[in-house]
Structures are given as structure tokens and as C-alpha cells.
Short mmCIF file of C-alpha atoms in Angstrom, two decimals:
data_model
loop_
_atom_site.label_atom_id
_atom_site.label_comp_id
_atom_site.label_asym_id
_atom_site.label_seq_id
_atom_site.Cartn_x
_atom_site.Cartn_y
_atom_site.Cartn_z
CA UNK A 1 -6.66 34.66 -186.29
CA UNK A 2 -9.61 33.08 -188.21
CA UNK A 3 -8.96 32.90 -191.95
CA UNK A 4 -11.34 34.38 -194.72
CA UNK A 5 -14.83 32.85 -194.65
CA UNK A 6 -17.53 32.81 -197.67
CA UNK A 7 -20.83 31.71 -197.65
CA UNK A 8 -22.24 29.85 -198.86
CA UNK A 9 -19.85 27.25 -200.31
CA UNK A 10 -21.90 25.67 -202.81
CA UNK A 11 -24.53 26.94 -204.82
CA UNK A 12 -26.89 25.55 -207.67
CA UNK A 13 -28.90 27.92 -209.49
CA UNK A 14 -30.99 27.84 -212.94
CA UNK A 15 -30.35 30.44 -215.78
CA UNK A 16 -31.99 34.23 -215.32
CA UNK A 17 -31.75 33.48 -211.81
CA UNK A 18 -29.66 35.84 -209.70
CA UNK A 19 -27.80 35.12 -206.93
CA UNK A 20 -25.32 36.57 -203.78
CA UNK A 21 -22.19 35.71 -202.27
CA UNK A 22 -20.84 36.32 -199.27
CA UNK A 23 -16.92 37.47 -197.91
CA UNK A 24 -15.81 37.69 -194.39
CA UNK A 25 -12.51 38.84 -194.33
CA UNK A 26 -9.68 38.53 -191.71
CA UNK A 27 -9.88 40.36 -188.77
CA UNK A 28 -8.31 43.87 -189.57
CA UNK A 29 -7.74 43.53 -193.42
CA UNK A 30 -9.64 46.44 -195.03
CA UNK A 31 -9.67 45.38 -198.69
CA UNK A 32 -11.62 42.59 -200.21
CA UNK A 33 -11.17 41.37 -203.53
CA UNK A 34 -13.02 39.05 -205.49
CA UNK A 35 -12.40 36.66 -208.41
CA UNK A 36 -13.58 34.26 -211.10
CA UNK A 37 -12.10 30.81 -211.55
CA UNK A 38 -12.93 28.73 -214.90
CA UNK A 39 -11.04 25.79 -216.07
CA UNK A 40 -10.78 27.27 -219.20
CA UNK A 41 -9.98 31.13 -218.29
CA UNK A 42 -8.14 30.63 -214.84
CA UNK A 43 -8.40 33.27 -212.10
CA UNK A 44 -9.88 36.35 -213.15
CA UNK A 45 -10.19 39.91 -211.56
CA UNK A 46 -13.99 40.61 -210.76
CA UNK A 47 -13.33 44.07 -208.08
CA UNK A 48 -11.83 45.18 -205.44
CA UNK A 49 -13.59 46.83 -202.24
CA UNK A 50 -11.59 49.44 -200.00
CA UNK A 51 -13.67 51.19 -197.17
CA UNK A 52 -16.66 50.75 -199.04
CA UNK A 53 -15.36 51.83 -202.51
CA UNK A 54 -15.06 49.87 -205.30
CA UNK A 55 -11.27 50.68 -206.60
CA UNK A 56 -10.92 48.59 -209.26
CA UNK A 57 -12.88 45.96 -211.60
CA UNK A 58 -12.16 43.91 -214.00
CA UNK A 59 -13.55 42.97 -217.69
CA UNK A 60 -16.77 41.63 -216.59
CA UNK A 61 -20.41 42.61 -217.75
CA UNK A 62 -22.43 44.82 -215.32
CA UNK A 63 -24.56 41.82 -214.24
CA UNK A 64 -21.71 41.20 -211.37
CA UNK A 65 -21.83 43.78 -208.67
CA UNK A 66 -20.43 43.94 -205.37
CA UNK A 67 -20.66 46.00 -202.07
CA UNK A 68 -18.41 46.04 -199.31
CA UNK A 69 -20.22 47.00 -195.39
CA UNK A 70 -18.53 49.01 -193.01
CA UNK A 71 -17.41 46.05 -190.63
CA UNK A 72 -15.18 45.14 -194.44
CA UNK A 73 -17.43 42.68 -195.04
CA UNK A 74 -18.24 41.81 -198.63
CA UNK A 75 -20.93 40.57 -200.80
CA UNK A 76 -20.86 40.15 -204.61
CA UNK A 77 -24.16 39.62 -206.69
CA UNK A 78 -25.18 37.90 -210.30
CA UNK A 79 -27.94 39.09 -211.68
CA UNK A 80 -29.87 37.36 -214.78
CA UNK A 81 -27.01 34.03 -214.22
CA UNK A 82 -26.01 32.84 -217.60
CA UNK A 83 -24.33 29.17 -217.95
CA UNK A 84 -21.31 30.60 -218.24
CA UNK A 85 -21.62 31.92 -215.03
CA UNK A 86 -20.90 28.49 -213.58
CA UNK A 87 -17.20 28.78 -211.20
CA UNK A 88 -15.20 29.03 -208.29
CA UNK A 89 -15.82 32.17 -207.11
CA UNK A 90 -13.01 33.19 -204.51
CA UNK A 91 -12.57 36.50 -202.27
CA UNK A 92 -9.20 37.57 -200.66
CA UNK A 93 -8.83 40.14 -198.48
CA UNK A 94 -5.83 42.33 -197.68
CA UNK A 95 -4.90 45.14 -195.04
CA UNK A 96 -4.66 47.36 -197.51
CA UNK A 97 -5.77 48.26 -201.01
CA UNK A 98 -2.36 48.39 -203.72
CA UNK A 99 0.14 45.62 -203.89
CA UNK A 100 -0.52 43.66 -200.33
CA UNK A 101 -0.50 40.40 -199.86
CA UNK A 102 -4.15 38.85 -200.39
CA UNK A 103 -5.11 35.95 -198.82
CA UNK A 104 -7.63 33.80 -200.17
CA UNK A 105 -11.32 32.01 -198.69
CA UNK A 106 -12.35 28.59 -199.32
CA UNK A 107 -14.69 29.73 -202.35
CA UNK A 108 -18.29 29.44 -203.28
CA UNK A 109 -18.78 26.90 -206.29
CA UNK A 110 -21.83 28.39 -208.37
CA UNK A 111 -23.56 25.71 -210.89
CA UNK A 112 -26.14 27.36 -213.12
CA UNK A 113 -28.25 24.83 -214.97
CA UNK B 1 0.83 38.66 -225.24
CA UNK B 2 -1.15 37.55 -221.62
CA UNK B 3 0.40 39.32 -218.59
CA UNK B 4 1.20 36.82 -216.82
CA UNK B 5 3.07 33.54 -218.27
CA UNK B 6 3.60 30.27 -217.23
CA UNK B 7 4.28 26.78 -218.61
CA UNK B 8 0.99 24.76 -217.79
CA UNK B 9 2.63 21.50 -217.59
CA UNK B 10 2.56 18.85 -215.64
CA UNK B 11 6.28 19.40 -214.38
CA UNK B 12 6.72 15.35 -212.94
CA UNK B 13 9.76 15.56 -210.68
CA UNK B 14 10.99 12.19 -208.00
CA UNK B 15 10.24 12.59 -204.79
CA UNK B 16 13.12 14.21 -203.54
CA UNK B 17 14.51 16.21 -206.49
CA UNK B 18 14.01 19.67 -207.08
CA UNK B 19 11.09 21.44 -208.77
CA UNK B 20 11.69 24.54 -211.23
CA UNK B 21 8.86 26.50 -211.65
CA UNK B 22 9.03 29.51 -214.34
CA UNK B 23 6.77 32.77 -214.54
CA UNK B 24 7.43 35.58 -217.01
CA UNK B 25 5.68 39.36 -216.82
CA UNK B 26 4.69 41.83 -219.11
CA UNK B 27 4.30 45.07 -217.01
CA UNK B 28 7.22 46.72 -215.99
CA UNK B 29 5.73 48.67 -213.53
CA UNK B 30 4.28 45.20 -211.13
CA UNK B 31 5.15 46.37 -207.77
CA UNK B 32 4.54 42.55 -205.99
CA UNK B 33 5.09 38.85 -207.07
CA UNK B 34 3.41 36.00 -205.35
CA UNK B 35 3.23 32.17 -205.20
CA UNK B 36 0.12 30.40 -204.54
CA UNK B 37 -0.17 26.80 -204.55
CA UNK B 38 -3.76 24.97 -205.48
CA UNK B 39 -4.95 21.85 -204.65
CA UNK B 40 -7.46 20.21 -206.84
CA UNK B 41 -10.77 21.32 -205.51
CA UNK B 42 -9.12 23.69 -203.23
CA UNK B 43 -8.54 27.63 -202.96
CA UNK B 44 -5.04 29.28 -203.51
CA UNK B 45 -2.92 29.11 -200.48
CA UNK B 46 0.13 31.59 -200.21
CA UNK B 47 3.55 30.33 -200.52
CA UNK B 48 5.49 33.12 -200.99
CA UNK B 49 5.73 36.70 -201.12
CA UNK B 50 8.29 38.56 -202.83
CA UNK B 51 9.18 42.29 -203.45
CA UNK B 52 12.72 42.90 -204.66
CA UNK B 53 15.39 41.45 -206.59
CA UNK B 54 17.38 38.42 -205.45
CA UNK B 55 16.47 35.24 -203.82
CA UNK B 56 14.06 34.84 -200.38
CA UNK B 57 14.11 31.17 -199.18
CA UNK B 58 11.11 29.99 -196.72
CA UNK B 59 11.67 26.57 -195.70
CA UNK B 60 11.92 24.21 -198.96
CA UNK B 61 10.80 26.99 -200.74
CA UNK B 62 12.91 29.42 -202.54
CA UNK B 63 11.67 32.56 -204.97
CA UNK B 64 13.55 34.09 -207.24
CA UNK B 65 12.88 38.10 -209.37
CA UNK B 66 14.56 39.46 -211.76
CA UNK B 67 12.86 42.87 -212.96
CA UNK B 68 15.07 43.75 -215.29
CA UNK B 69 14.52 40.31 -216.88
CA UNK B 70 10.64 40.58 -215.77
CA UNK B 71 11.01 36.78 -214.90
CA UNK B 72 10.12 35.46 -211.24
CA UNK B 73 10.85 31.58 -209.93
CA UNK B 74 9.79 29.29 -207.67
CA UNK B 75 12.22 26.31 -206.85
CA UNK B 76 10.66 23.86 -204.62
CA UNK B 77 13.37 21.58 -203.03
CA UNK B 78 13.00 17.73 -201.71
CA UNK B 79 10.05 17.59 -203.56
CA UNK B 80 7.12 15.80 -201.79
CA UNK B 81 4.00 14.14 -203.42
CA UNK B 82 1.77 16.61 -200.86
CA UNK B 83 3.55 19.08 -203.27
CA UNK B 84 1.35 17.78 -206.40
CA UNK B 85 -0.36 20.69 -206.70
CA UNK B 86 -1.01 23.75 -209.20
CA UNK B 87 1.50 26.65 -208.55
CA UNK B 88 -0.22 30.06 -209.83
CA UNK B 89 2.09 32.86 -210.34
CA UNK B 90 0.72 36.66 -209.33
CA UNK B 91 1.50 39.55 -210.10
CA UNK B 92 0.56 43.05 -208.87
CA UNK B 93 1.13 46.11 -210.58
CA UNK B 94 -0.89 47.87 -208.23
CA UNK B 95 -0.38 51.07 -205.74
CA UNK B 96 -2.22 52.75 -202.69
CA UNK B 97 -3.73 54.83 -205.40
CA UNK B 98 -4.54 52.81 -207.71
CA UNK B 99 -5.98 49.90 -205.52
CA UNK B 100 -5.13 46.35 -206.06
CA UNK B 101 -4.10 44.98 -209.84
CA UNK B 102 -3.55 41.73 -209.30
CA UNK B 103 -3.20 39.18 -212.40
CA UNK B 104 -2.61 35.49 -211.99
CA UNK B 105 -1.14 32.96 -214.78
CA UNK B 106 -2.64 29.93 -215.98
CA UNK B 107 -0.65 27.67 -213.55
CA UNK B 108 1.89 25.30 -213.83
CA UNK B 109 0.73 21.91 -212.64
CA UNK B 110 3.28 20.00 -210.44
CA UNK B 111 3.34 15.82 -210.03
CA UNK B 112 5.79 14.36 -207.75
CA UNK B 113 5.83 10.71 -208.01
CA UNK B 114 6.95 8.50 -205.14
#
């Protein structure tokens, strides 16, 4: 079974610009989560997408938004990108929304200059 | 007090020895605890799963919860250098109805020298 996929992997962008990310999950998993990763704050919650819902979302301004497609796929958008802004940004998907295992894509590593 | 604790690091272990790896929890209510293991560079790759109390061995790996101690292990035995890696710690205090809640620590950072 082919693993999570996100497009595109690398990314260079300049500040005010906005930008959108891309999450295939594995075949069958329903729930898509998406996260933040900063040397200096780790992995952090951004949401989490469940039959086209957003359930959950984390302590992030309202310049990140997401929307999940009825095929599960995923996208997540920046608008007005901030330096700040620059990170790994990783999705995992589950079969289920709650306490399931989530397995993670390769990432998309955003550089805002 | 952050949710999720771990020692940062580096751990440095021989090749062959065992590797302790310690994760602490602040909500009693976390449902799951998970293992991930990151390679410079790299996304989180799953190690381990685990759901109740006890031990659950997978190969070198074994994971350890304690709820009532709200503590969760890793050991990682015969230690390779392909195990240099950063171990996150997860945990999920999530439900069906209340959707995934899924908060990672900072990482240990593991070096196994040859």
C-alpha cells in the first residue's frame, strides 16, 4: 500500500506571499492531520480533517487553513507568510479520527525569505 | 508544565548496549502512546504503538506504560548506529468524539557510536 504523499516537497516563498500544500493520504485512512515542525518549537498540532470536517486545531493564527476533499485528500494554506512561517510541514493520516495510529508523509519544507 | 516530557539529550550508548529512552505525561485521560523515530532531515517513522499497561516488545524494540505513573518507555536493545536518530514521544488524549489530540515531546536525541 503506497505511503502518505505531499506535494510539493520543497517550497521557497517571500513574505506576504501565500502559499498551499498538498496531503495524499493512504489508501482507506479517512483522517488527515497536519503539523508544524520548528527547531525551536518541535512538532506542533495545526488540524485535523475527518470526512471533510475540521475536528480539531491547534494554537495557530487564522492565516493557516485547511480543507480536506471527498476522495480524503488534504490541502492546507498560508496566507500573508510571515518568516516565521519557515518549517517542516508534515501530514499524517489515520483510519479514523480519535486516538489511531497516524502515519506520517515525507513533508513539505517551506522557506519564506 | 509541557504535556509531553522528554530528556532532549544526546543519550550516546556502544553499539550493542541498550538504549533507555524516558517520556513523562501530564493528561490523565491520553488514550494512546506512540514512538516515532526521526532521522535528520527526515519525517517521523512509527516504531511503536502502545495502548495498555505492561510491556509490548517488536523486534529490538520494547515499550513500556505505566498510567498510573503517567510515564511511557522505549528501550531499544543491541543498539545500532542506523539507530542514531531522534525518538519523539506521542501522546493522544483523543476519542471518536473528540477527533485526534495528539501532542509530541521535544525528542530525545540518540548517538550510538561504533
Amino acid at each position: 500500500k503506497a505511503g502518505v504523499t505531499q506535494t510539493p516537497r520543497y517550497l521557497i516563498k517571500t513574505r506576504g506571499q501565500q502559499v498551499t500544500l498538498s496531503c495524499s493520504p493512504i489508501s482507506g485512512h479517512r483522517s488527515v492531520s497536519w503539523y508544524q515542525q520548528t527547531p525551536g518549537q518541535g512538532l506542533q498540532f495545526l488540524f485535523e480533517y475527518f470526512s471533510e470536517t475540521q475536528r480539531n486545531k491547534g494554537n495557530f493564527p487564522g492565516r493557516f487553513s485547511g480543507r480536506q476533499f471527498s476522495n480524503s485528500r488534504s490541502e492546507m494554506n498560508v496566507s500573508t507568510l510571515e518568516l516565521g512561517d519557515s518549517a517542516l510541514y508534515l501530514c499524517a493520516s489515520s483510519l479514523a479520527s480519535g486516538s489511531e495510529t497516524q502515519y506520517f508523509g515525507p513533508g513539505t519544507r517551506l522557506l519564506v525569505l | 508544565q509541557k504535556e509531553v516530557e522528554q530528556n532532549s539529550g544526546p543519550l550516546s550508548v556502544p553499539e550493542g548496549a541498550i538504549a533507555s529512552l524516558n517520556c513523562t505525561y501530564s493528561d490523565r485521560v491520553s488514550q494512546s502512546f506512540f514512538w516515532y523515530r526521526q532521522y535528520s532531515g527526515k519525517s517521523p517513522e512509527l516504531i511503536m504503538s502502545i495502548y495498555s499497561n505492561g510491556d509490548k516488545e517488536d523486534g529490538r524494540f520494547t515499550a513500556q506504560l505505566n498510567k498510573a505513573s503517567q510515564y511511557v518507555s522505549l528501550l531499544i536493545r543491541d543498539s545500532q548506529p542506523s539507530d542514531s536518530a531522534t525518538y519523539l514521544c506521542a501522546v493522544n488524549r483523543g476519542t471518536k468524539a473528540a477527533g485526534n489530540k495528539l501532542t509530541f515531546g521535544g525528542g530525545t536525541r540518540v548517538l550510538v557510536k561504533p
